[in-house]
PDB file of C-alpha atoms in Angstrom:
ATOM      1  CA  GLN V 824      84.346 114.315  88.499  1.00 77.00           C
ATOM      2  CA  VAL V 825      85.343 113.920  92.135  1.00 91.00           C
ATOM      3  CA  GLN V 826      88.818 115.236  92.868  1.00 95.00           C
ATOM      4  CA  LEU V 827      91.062 114.200  95.749  1.00 96.00           C
ATOM      5  CA  VAL V 828      94.092 116.260  96.726  1.00 96.00           C
ATOM      6  CA  GLU V 829      96.655 115.037  99.262  1.00 96.00           C
ATOM      7  CA  SER V 830      99.069 117.140 101.284  1.00 96.00           C
ATOM      8  CA  GLY V 831     101.459 116.784 104.205  1.00 97.00           C
ATOM      9  CA  GLY V 832     104.082 114.423 102.839  1.00 97.00           C
ATOM     10  CA  GLY V 833     107.783 115.017 103.193  1.00 97.00           C
ATOM     11  CA  LEU V 834     111.043 113.857 104.733  1.00 98.00           C
ATOM     12  CA  VAL V 835     111.128 112.847 108.384  1.00 98.00           C
ATOM     13  CA  GLN V 836     113.606 111.056 110.645  1.00 98.00           C
ATOM     14  CA  PRO V 837     112.848 107.626 112.095  1.00 98.00           C
ATOM     15  CA  GLY V 838     110.646 108.001 115.149  1.00 98.00           C
ATOM     16  CA  GLY V 839     109.197 111.244 113.869  1.00 98.00           C
ATOM     17  CA  SER V 840     105.660 112.151 112.898  1.00 98.00           C
ATOM     18  CA  LEU V 841     103.748 113.398 109.879  1.00 98.00           C
ATOM     19  CA  ARG V 842     100.120 114.289 109.310  1.00 98.00           C
ATOM     20  CA  LEU V 843      98.646 113.649 105.880  1.00 98.00           C
ATOM     21  CA  SER V 844      95.488 115.369 104.704  1.00 98.00           C
ATOM     22  CA  CYS V 845      93.128 114.757 101.814  1.00 97.00           C
ATOM     23  CA  ALA V 846      90.270 116.937 100.626  1.00 96.00           C
ATOM     24  CA  ALA V 847      87.511 115.777  98.289  1.00 95.00           C
ATOM     25  CA  SER V 848      85.882 118.274  95.964  1.00 93.00           C
ATOM     26  CA  GLY V 849      83.595 118.393  92.953  1.00 92.00           C
ATOM     27  CA  ILE V 850      80.040 117.208  92.538  1.00 87.00           C
ATOM     28  CA  ILE V 851      79.500 114.875  95.475  1.00 89.00           C
ATOM     29  CA  SER V 852      76.219 113.474  96.698  1.00 88.00           C
ATOM     30  CA  SER V 853      77.714 111.296  99.412  1.00 90.00           C
ATOM     31  CA  ILE V 854      80.936 109.580 100.418  1.00 92.00           C
ATOM     32  CA  ASN V 855      80.698 106.051 101.751  1.00 92.00           C
ATOM     33  CA  SER V 856      84.287 105.742 102.870  1.00 94.00           C
ATOM     34  CA  MET V 857      87.695 107.357 102.644  1.00 95.00           C
ATOM     35  CA  GLY V 858      91.085 105.862 103.228  1.00 97.00           C
ATOM     36  CA  TRP V 859      94.792 105.725 102.599  1.00 98.00           C
ATOM     37  CA  TYR V 860      96.870 103.330 100.535  1.00 98.00           C
ATOM     38  CA  ARG V 861     100.585 103.296  99.883  1.00 98.00           C
ATOM     39  CA  ARG V 862     103.062 101.903  97.404  1.00 98.00           C
ATOM     40  CA  ALA V 863     106.634 101.338  98.503  1.00 96.00           C
ATOM     41  CA  PRO V 864     109.475 100.867  95.991  1.00 90.00           C
ATOM     42  CA  GLY V 865     109.337  97.409  94.459  1.00 92.00           C
ATOM     43  CA  LYS V 866     106.078  96.519  96.170  1.00 95.00           C
ATOM     44  CA  GLN V 867     102.391  96.394  95.346  1.00 95.00           C
ATOM     45  CA  ARG V 868      99.965  99.023  96.526  1.00 96.00           C
ATOM     46  CA  GLU V 869      98.649  98.135  99.968  1.00 97.00           C
ATOM     47  CA  LEU V 870      95.907  99.289 102.286  1.00 97.00           C
ATOM     48  CA  VAL V 871      97.027 101.489 105.166  1.00 98.00           C
ATOM     49  CA  ALA V 872      93.762 102.563 106.789  1.00 98.00           C
ATOM     50  CA  THR V 873      90.122 103.146 105.889  1.00 97.00           C
ATOM     51  CA  SER V 874      87.249 104.992 107.531  1.00 95.00           C
ATOM     52  CA  GLY V 875      83.646 104.105 106.718  1.00 92.00           C
ATOM     53  CA  GLY V 876      81.198 102.886 109.285  1.00 86.00           C
ATOM     54  CA  ASN V 877      84.226 101.546 111.113  1.00 90.00           C
ATOM     55  CA  THR V 878      87.962 102.026 110.887  1.00 95.00           C
ATOM     56  CA  ASN V 879      90.468  99.471 109.690  1.00 96.00           C
ATOM     57  CA  TYR V 880      94.256  99.441 109.812  1.00 98.00           C
ATOM     58  CA  ALA V 881      96.982  97.358 108.304  1.00 97.00           C
ATOM     59  CA  ASP V 882      98.723  95.271 110.947  1.00 97.00           C
ATOM     60  CA  SER V 883     102.006  97.010 110.193  1.00 97.00           C
ATOM     61  CA  VAL V 884     100.673 100.422 111.270  1.00 98.00           C
ATOM     62  CA  LYS V 885      98.354  99.560 114.156  1.00 97.00           C
ATOM     63  CA  GLY V 886      99.216 101.532 117.264  1.00 97.00           C
ATOM     64  CA  ARG V 887     101.236 104.060 115.274  1.00 98.00           C
ATOM     65  CA  PHE V 888      98.846 105.534 112.692  1.00 98.00           C
ATOM     66  CA  THR V 889      95.438 107.095 113.269  1.00 98.00           C
ATOM     67  CA  ILE V 890      92.885 107.856 110.568  1.00 98.00           C
ATOM     68  CA  SER V 891      90.235 110.517 111.085  1.00 97.00           C
ATOM     69  CA  ARG V 892      87.467 111.761 108.842  1.00 94.00           C
ATOM     70  CA  ASP V 893      85.335 114.899 108.748  1.00 92.00           C
ATOM     71  CA  ASN V 894      82.065 114.076 107.004  1.00 88.00           C
ATOM     72  CA  VAL V 895      81.040 117.730 106.776  1.00 89.00           C
ATOM     73  CA  LYS V 896      84.233 118.987 105.157  1.00 91.00           C
ATOM     74  CA  ASN V 897      84.789 115.802 103.122  1.00 93.00           C
ATOM     75  CA  THR V 898      88.325 115.460 104.389  1.00 96.00           C
ATOM     76  CA  VAL V 899      90.367 112.603 105.777  1.00 96.00           C
ATOM     77  CA  HIS V 900      93.620 112.707 107.726  1.00 98.00           C
ATOM     78  CA  LEU V 901      96.311 110.235 108.632  1.00 98.00           C
ATOM     79  CA  GLN V 902      98.370 110.954 111.730  1.00 98.00           C
ATOM     80  CA  MET V 903     101.572 108.940 111.488  1.00 98.00           C
ATOM     81  CA  ASN V 904     103.699 108.550 114.612  1.00 98.00           C
ATOM     82  CA  SER V 905     106.811 106.513 115.370  1.00 98.00           C
ATOM     83  CA  LEU V 906     107.647 106.384 111.693  1.00 98.00           C
ATOM     84  CA  LYS V 907     109.986 103.694 110.416  1.00 98.00           C
ATOM     85  CA  PRO V 908     112.095 103.530 107.245  1.00 97.00           C
ATOM     86  CA  GLU V 909     109.780 100.807 105.938  1.00 96.00           C
ATOM     87  CA  ASP V 910     106.954 103.358 105.964  1.00 98.00           C
ATOM     88  CA  THR V 911     108.652 105.115 103.054  1.00 98.00           C
ATOM     89  CA  ALA V 912     106.189 105.113 100.166  1.00 98.00           C
ATOM     90  CA  VAL V 913     103.883 107.179  98.035  1.00 98.00           C
ATOM     91  CA  TYR V 914     100.645 107.554  99.965  1.00 98.00           C
ATOM     92  CA  TYR V 915      97.371 107.765  98.047  1.00 98.00           C
ATOM     93  CA  CYS V 916      94.017 109.046  99.204  1.00 97.00           C
ATOM     94  CA  ASN V 917      90.992 106.966  98.257  1.00 96.00           C
ATOM     95  CA  ALA V 918      87.259 107.628  98.376  1.00 96.00           C
ATOM     96  CA  GLU V 919      84.151 105.682  97.482  1.00 95.00           C
ATOM     97  CA  ALA V 920      81.611 108.315  96.501  1.00 93.00           C
ATOM     98  CA  ARG V 921      78.366 108.993  94.670  1.00 91.00           C
ATOM     99  CA  ARG V 922      77.831 112.021  92.444  1.00 88.00           C
ATOM    100  CA  SER V 923      74.026 111.811  92.551  1.00 88.00           C
ATOM    101  CA  LEU V 924      71.217 109.967  94.312  1.00 86.00           C
ATOM    102  CA  VAL V 925      70.857 107.543  91.408  1.00 89.00           C
ATOM    103  CA  GLY V 926      73.379 105.000  90.321  1.00 81.00           C
ATOM    104  CA  GLY V 927      76.069 103.333  92.344  1.00 90.00           C
ATOM    105  CA  PRO V 928      79.224 104.644  93.967  1.00 92.00           C
ATOM    106  CA  ARG V 929      82.584 104.882  92.253  1.00 94.00           C
ATOM    107  CA  VAL V 930      86.125 104.731  93.561  1.00 95.00           C
ATOM    108  CA  TYR V 931      88.369 107.779  93.207  1.00 96.00           C
ATOM    109  CA  TRP V 932      92.090 108.266  93.790  1.00 97.00           C
ATOM    110  CA  GLY V 933      94.369 111.180  94.519  1.00 97.00           C
ATOM    111  CA  GLN V 934      97.718 111.761  92.835  1.00 97.00           C
ATOM    112  CA  GLY V 935      99.708 110.690  95.870  1.00 97.00           C
ATOM    113  CA  THR V 936     102.166 112.326  98.251  1.00 97.00           C
ATOM    114  CA  GLN V 937     105.694 111.114  98.972  1.00 98.00           C
ATOM    115  CA  VAL V 938     106.643 110.116 102.505  1.00 98.00           C
ATOM    116  CA  THR V 939     110.322 109.421 103.128  1.00 98.00           C
ATOM    117  CA  VAL V 940     111.583 108.198 106.503  1.00 98.00           C
ATOM    118  CA  SER V 941     115.355 108.458 106.696  1.00 96.00           C
ATOM    119  CA  SER V 942     118.179 109.749 108.871  1.00 92.00           C
TER     120      SER V 942
END
């Protein structure tokens, strides 16, 4: 089993910053991509940012959020600047990974970390 553990969530004022981190552990042969998703109250889960061969961002966070990935440490980070109340959500780490050289990759999820943007 591949395990993903998020950290760095919390309460921040509008305009503030937070840095989320996610570490992958377990039996891992390779990781194709890692990313962040979020689910706001009353809304569906949505893509925030992913890092594979390239990086992708949701339009709502472009210019404010930056995703970075360390392929050696199997970690991914999300630097969130200029936070807005609408960024309030549970943020989930995601990874597409293989546990061996045979077979295909699987998708794994972390438990999530709460981000609250409020005065």
